XYZ file of C-alpha atoms in Angstrom:
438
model
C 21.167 -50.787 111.559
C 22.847 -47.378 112.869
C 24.498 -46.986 108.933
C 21.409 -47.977 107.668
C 18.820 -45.552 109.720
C 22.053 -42.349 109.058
C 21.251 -43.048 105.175
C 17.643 -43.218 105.098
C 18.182 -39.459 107.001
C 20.962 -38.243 104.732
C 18.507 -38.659 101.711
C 14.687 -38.669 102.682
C 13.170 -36.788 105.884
C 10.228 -38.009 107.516
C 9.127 -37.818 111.461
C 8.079 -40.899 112.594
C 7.965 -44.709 112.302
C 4.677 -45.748 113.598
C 2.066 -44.265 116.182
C 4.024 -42.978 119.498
C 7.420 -43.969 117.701
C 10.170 -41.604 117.109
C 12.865 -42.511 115.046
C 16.007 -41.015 116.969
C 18.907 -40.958 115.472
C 21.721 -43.538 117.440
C 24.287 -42.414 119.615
C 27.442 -42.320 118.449
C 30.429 -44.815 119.587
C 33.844 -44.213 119.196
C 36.390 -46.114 117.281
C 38.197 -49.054 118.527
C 41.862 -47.691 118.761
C 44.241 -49.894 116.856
C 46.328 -51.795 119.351
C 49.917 -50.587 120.359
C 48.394 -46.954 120.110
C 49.202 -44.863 122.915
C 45.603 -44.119 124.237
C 46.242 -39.589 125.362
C 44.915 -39.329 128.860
C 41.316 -38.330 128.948
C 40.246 -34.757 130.353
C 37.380 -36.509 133.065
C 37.022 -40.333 133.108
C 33.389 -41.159 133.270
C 31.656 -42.638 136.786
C 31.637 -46.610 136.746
C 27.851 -46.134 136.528
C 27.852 -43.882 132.956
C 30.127 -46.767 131.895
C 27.693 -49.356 132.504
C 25.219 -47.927 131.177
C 27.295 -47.141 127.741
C 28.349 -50.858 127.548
C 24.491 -51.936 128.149
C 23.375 -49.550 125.210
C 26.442 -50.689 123.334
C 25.704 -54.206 123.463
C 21.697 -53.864 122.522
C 22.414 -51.416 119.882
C 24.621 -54.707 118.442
C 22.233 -57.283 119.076
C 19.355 -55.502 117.169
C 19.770 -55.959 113.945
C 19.361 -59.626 115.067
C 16.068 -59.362 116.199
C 12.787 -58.886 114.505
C 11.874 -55.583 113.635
C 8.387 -54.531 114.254
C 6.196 -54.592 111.105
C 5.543 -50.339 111.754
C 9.372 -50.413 111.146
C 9.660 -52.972 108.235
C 6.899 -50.870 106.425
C 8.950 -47.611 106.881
C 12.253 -49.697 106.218
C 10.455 -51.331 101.964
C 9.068 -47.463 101.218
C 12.592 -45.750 101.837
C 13.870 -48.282 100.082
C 11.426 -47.953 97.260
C 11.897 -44.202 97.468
C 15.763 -44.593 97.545
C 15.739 -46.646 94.553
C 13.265 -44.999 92.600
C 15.004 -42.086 93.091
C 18.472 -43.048 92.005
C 17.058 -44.853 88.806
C 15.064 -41.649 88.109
C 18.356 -39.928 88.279
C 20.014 -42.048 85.687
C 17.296 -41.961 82.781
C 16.583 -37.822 83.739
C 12.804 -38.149 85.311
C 11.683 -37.350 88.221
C 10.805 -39.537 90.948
C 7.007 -39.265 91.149
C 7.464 -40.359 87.200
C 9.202 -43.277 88.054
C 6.170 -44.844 90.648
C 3.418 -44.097 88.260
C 5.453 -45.430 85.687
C 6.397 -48.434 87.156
C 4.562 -49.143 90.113
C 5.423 -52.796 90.190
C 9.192 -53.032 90.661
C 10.519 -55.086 93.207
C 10.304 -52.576 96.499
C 7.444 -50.686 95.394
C 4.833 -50.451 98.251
C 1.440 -52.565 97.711
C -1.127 -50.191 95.495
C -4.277 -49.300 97.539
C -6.525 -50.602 95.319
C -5.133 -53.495 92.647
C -7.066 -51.919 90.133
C -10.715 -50.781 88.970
C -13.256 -53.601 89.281
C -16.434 -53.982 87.292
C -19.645 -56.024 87.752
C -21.114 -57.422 84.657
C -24.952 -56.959 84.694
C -25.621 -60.589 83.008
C -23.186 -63.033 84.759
C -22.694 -61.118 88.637
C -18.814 -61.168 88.077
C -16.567 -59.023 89.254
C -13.588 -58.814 86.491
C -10.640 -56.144 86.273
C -10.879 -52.803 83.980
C -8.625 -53.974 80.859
C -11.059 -58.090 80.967
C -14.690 -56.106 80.850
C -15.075 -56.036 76.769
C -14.201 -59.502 76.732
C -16.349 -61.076 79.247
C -19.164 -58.940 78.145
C -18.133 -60.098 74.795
C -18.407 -63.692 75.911
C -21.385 -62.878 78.411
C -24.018 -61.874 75.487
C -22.202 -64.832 73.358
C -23.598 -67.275 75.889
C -26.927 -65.678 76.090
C -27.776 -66.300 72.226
C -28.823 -70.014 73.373
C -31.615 -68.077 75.908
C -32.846 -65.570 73.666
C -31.279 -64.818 70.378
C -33.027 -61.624 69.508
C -32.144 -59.900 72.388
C -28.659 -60.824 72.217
C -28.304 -59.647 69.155
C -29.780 -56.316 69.919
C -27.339 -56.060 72.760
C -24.353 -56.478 70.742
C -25.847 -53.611 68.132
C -26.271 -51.022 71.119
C -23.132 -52.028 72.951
C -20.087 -53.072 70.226
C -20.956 -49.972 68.622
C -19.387 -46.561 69.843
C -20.492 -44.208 67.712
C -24.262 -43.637 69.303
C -25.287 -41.629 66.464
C -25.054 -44.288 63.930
C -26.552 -46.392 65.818
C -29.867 -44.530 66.275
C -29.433 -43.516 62.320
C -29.037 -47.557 62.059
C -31.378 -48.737 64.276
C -34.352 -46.336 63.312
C -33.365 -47.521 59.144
C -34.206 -50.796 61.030
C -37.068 -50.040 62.239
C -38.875 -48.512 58.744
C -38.342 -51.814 56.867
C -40.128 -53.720 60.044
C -42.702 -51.478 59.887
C -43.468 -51.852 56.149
C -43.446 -55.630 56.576
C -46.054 -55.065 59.751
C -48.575 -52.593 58.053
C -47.789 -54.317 54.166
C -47.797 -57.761 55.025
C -49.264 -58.593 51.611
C -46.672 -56.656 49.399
C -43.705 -58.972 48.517
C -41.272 -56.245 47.942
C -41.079 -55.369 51.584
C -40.302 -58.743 52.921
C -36.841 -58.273 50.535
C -33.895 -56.458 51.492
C -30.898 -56.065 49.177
C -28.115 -56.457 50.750
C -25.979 -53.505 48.087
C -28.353 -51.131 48.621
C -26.803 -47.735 49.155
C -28.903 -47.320 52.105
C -28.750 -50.364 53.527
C -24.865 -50.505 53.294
C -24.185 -46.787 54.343
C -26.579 -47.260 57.583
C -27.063 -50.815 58.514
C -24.747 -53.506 57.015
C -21.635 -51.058 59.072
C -23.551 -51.815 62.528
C -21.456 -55.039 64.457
C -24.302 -57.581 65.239
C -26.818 -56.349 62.966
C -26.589 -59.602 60.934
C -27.120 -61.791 63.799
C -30.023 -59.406 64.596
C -32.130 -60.312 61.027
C -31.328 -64.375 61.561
C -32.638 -64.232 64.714
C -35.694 -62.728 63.616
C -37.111 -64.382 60.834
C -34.551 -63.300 57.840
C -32.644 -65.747 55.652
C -30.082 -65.168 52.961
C -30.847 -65.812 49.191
C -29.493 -64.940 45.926
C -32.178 -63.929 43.428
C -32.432 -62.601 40.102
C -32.580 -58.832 39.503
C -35.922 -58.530 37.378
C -35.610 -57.165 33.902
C -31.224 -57.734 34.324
C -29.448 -61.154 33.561
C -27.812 -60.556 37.066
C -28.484 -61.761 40.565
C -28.101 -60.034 44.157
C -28.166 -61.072 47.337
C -31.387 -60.939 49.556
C -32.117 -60.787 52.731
C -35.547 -62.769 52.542
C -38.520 -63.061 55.825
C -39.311 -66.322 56.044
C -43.254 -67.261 55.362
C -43.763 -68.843 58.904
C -42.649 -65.499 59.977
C -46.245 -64.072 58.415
C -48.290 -65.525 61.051
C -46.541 -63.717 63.484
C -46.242 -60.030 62.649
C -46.892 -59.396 65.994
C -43.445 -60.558 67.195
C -41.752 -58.736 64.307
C -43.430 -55.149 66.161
C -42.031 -56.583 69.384
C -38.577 -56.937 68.267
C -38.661 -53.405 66.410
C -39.761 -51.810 69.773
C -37.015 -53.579 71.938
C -34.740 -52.402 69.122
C -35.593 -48.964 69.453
C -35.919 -48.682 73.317
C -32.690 -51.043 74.034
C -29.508 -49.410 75.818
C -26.026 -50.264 75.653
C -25.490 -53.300 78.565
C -22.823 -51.468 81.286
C -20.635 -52.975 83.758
C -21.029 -51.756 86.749
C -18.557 -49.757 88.793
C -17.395 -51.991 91.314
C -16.947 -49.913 94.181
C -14.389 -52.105 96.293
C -15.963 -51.011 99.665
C -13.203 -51.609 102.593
C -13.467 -50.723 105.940
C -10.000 -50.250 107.853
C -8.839 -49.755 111.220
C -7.749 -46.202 112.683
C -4.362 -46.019 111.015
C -1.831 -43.101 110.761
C -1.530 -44.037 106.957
C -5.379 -43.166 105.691
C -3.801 -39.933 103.697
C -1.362 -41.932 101.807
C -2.419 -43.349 98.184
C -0.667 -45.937 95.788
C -2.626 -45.984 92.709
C -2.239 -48.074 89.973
C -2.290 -46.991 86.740
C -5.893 -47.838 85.544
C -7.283 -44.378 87.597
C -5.394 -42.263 84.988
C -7.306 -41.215 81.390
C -3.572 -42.134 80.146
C -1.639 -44.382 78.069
C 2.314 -45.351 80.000
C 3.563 -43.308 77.714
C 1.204 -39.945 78.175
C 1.824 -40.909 81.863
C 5.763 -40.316 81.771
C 5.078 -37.508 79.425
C 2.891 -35.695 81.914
C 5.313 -36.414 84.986
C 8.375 -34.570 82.983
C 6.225 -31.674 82.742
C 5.894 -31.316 86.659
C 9.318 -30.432 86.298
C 7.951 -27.370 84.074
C 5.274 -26.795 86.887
C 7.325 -25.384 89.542
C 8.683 -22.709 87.156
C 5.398 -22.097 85.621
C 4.380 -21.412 89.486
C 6.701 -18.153 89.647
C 5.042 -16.696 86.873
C 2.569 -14.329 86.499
C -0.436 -16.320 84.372
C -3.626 -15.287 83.384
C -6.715 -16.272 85.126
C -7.728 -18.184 81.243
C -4.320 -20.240 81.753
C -5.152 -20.653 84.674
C -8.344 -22.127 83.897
C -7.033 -24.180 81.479
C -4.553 -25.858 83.373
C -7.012 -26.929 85.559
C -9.353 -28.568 83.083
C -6.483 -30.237 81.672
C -6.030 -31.691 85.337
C -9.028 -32.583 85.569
C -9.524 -34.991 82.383
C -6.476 -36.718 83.472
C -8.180 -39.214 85.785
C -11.298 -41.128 84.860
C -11.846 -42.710 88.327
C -11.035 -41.474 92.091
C -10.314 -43.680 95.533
C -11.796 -41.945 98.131
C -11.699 -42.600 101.831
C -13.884 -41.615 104.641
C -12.305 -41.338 108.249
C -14.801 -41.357 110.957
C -14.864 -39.719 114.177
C -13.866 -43.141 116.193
C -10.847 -43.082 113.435
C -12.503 -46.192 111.007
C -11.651 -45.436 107.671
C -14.377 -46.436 104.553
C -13.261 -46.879 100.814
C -15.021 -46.773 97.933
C -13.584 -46.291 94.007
C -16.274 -44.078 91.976
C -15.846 -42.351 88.548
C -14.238 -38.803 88.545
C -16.966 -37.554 87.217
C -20.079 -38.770 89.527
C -21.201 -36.723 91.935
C -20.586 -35.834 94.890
C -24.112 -37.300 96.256
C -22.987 -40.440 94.903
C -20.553 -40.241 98.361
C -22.821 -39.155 100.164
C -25.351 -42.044 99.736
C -22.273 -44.525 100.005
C -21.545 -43.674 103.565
C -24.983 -44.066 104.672
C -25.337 -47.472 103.012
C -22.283 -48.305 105.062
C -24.164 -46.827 108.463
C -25.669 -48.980 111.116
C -28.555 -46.226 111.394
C -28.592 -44.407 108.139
C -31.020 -41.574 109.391
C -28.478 -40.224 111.335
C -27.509 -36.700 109.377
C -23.689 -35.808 109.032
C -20.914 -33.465 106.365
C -18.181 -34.427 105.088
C -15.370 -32.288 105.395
C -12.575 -32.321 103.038
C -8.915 -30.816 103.196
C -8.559 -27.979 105.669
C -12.235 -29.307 107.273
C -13.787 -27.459 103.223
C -17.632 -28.823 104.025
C -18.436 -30.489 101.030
C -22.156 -28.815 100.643
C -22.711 -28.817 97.107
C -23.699 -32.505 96.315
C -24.327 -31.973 92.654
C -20.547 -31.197 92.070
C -18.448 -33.852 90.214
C -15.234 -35.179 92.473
C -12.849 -33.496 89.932
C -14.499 -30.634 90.133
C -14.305 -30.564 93.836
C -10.347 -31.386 93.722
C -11.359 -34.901 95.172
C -9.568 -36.846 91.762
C -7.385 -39.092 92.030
C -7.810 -39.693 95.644
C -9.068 -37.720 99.107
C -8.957 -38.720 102.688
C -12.084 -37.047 104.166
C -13.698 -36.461 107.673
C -17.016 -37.178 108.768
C -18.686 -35.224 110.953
C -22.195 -36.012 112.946
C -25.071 -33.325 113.574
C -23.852 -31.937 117.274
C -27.578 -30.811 118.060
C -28.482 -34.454 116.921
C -25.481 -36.427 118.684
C -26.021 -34.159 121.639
C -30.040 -35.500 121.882
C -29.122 -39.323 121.338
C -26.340 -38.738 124.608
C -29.354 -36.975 126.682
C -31.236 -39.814 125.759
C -29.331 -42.104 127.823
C -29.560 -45.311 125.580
C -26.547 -47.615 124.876
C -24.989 -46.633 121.616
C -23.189 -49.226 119.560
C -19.412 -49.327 119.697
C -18.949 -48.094 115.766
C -22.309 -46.460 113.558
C -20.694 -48.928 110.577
C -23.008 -52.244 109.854
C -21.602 -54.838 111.775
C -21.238 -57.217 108.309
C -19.164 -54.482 107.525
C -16.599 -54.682 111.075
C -16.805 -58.440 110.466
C -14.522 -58.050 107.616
C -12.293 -55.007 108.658
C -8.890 -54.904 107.623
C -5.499 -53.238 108.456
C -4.033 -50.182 106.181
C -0.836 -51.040 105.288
C-alpha cells in the first residue's frame, strides 16, 4: 500500500481522496538490518512510549492492505490507474493522454462514462433507443405502421429517408400538380397516366425513397401500355377507376403530402438527480457527444499538442475567431449539470446548439414549486442572462457544472413568512430515484 500510494505521487498529483480525507503520504520505516551486522550505537534512544507507539503504527500500516478499502479510496485507486496506464500506452504510440480516453474510453480501467451515450425517444413507438439504433427503429417503426394507415406511412418515409430537403419539396410539389390535374380533370384520361421514363418524372420523383409505396397506397397501379402512334410499350403508372368516386381522398392525401414533416426522435434528455458529491465537475463522455468520426477524434487530440505553442503566439483576433468556431462544431450534444444550493446535482443531455432557455425551463420542470425565480451561474459565478444563446456559444459544450441561485428578496419573504419549507425544492418523484455520482 505505502509503494503503491509513493507511485501514484511520483507520477500524478491530486489533493484529496474523498470529502474530509487527506491522502498523507506514510511514514517512513527503516530497514531490517541483516543479521550478524554490528548495529553503530544510536545518538538518543527513543522513550519506551515513542516506541510503542512506532510498533502500533508499524503493525496497522501492515495489516491494511488486508482490509477493505473504502469505496472514496477504491474510486481514486481505478482512475490513477486508468490515468497511469493511459498514460504509459499514450507514450508508446506518441499521443497524448487526453487522446488516448476519448479514443478508447472502454479499456479495462477506464472510469464509468457519465452518460452511456445519447438516448432518443421515437415519436411512434415511446422507446427510448441509443444514438447509432434511431434510423433503424424508425426504419422499422413506420414499416409497422403501413398495416394502420398506408398513405401516411408512406409519406413519412418520403419526408424522413430523404436528406436533401430541397428535393423533396421540388418532389413533393411535382407530386402534387399531377393530383391536382386528376382532381380538377377527372374526365381527361391522360391525367390519370403517369409514365414512369418521363424526364420529369425520373429527374424529380422516381429519385425520392418511398415515393413508390406512396402511389400504391393511393390508388395507382402499374401497367405496361402501348405508346400510341409507336410499335413500343412503356410503363404506366395507372389510377384505378374505384379511385374516381373518391377524388376527395386523392385532395386529402396531396395536402398531407405537402404539409407533412420529417418524423424526429426525440432528444432523450436522461434527467438524473444526484447526491451532493465532490465529483459534480468531473465528466467522462463517450464518444457519441463529439461531431467526429474515431479517427477525426485522435486527429484533433494530436493537435492539442500544437495548441500550447499556438498559445505563445501572437494571433489575430480573425484566427482567433476561427479557432473558436472550429471548437464549437466539434460537439453536437452537451451534458450539463445543475448544482443546487443544498448541493443536489440535476442532469440533463441537450443539443449543443439549443438554447440556453431550453435549461432554463428544464430546471423548473424538475422544481417542486416552479414559480419560484432563480440564475444560473456558470464558471467563475458568469450569470447566464442571455437565454437565447446556444450552449456552444456560451462555452457550455461538451459539458458544464453550473450553480443555481434563488431570488434573495424572494427567499428572504418565504423565511419571513414563517411556513415549513420542504427539505429539497426538487419534485419528490424526482428524490425517490436519486442516485450517487461516482
Amino acid at each position: 500500500m505505502r509503494k503503491f500510494f509513493q507511485e501514484i505521487k511520483a507520477d500524478l498529483k491530486f489533493k484529496t481522496a474523498g470529502p474530509g480525507q487527506k491522502l498523507s503520504e506514510p511514514s517512513r520505516v527503516p530497514k531490517e538490518k541483516p543479521k550478524g551486522e554490528v548495529t553503530p550505537k544510536p545518538r538518543q534512544g527513543p522513550t519506551d512510549e515513542a516506541q510503542r507507539a512506532a510498533a502500533a503504527a508499524l503493525a496497522r500500516m501492515e495489516l491494511k492492505p488486508k482490509a477493505k478499502l473504502p469505496s472514496s479510496q477504491e474510486a481514486i485507486k481505478n482512475q490513477v490507474r486508468k490515468e497511469l496506464m493511459a498514460e504509459a500506452a499514450a507514450s508508446e504510440r506518441g499521443l497524448s493522454e487526453e487522446e488516448k480516453d476519448l479514443a478508447s474510453p472502454d479499456k479495462e480501467g477506464a472510469a464509468a462514462p457519465s452518460v452511456s451515450g445519447v438516448y432518443f425517444i421515437c415519436p411512434l413507438t415511446g422507446a427510448v433507443v441509443k444514438k447509432d439504433k434511431k434510423e433503424k427503429h424508425l426504419r422499422e417503426a413506420i414499416q409497422s405502421y403501413f398495416s394502420v394507415d398506408p398513405v401516411a406511412a408512406s409519406i413519412m418515409e418520403i419526408h424522413t429517408f430523404n436528406k436533401d430537403r430541397e428535393k423533396v419539396r421540388v418532389g413533393v410539389e411535382t407530386m402534387a400538380k399531377y393530383l391536382d390535374n386528376i382532381y380538377l380533370h377527372p374526365e381527361e384520361e391522360k391525367y390519370r397516366r403517369i409514365k414512369l421514363q418521363n424526364k420529369v418524372f425520373q429527374e424529380r420523383i422516381s429519385c425520392l425513397e418511398g415515393i413508390h409505396r406512396f402511389f400504391q397506397a393511393i390508388g395507382f397501379e402499374t401497367k405496361t401500355l402501348p405508346v400510341p402512334g409507336q410499335e413500343t410499350t412503356e410503363e404506366y403508372y395507372v389510377l384505378k377507376e374505384e379511385m374516381l368516386t373518391k377524388l376527395e381522398d386523392l385532395k386529402d392525401y396531396k395536402e398531407q403530402l405537402l404539409s407533412s414533416e420529417p418524423v424526429r426522435a426525440q432528444l432523450d434528455r436522461q434527467l438524473c438527480v444526484f447526491k451532493p458529491s465532490p465529483e459534480a465537475a468531473r465528466f467522462e463522455l463517450p464518444n457519441d457527444f463529439y461531431n467526429l468520426t474515431a479517427e477525426e477524434i485522435k486527429r484533433e487530440q494530436r493537435l492539442r499538442t500544437e495548441a500550447v505553442e499556438k498559445a505563445s503566439m501572437l494571433r489575430t483576433r480573425a484566427m482567433r475567431e476561427k479557432e473558436e468556431q472550429r471548437e464549437m462544431r466539434k460537439y453536437n450534444y452537451t451534458l450539463v449539470r445543475v448544482r443546487f444550493p443544498d448541493g443536489y446535482i440535476l442532469q440533463g443531455t441537450f443539443y449543443a446548439r439549443e438554447s440556453v432557455s431550453v435549461l432554463y425551463n428544464f430546471v423548473r420542470e424538475a422544481l417542486r414549486d416552479d414559480w419560484l425565480p432563480f440564475e444560473l451561474l456558470g464558471p467563475g459565478g458568469l450569470k447566464l442572462t442571455d437565454e437565447n444563446l446556444a450552449f456552444n456559444e456560451c462555452g457550455l459544450v461538451p459539458s458544464a457544472l453550473l450553480t443555481l441561485a434563488w431570488d434573495a428578496a424572494v427567499m428572504a419573504d418565504i423565511e419571513a413568512s414563517g411556513e415549513e419549507q420542504p427539505a429539497s425544492p426538487l419534485k419528490p418523484e424526482l428524490l425517490s430515484r436519486v442516485q450517487t455520482l461516482s
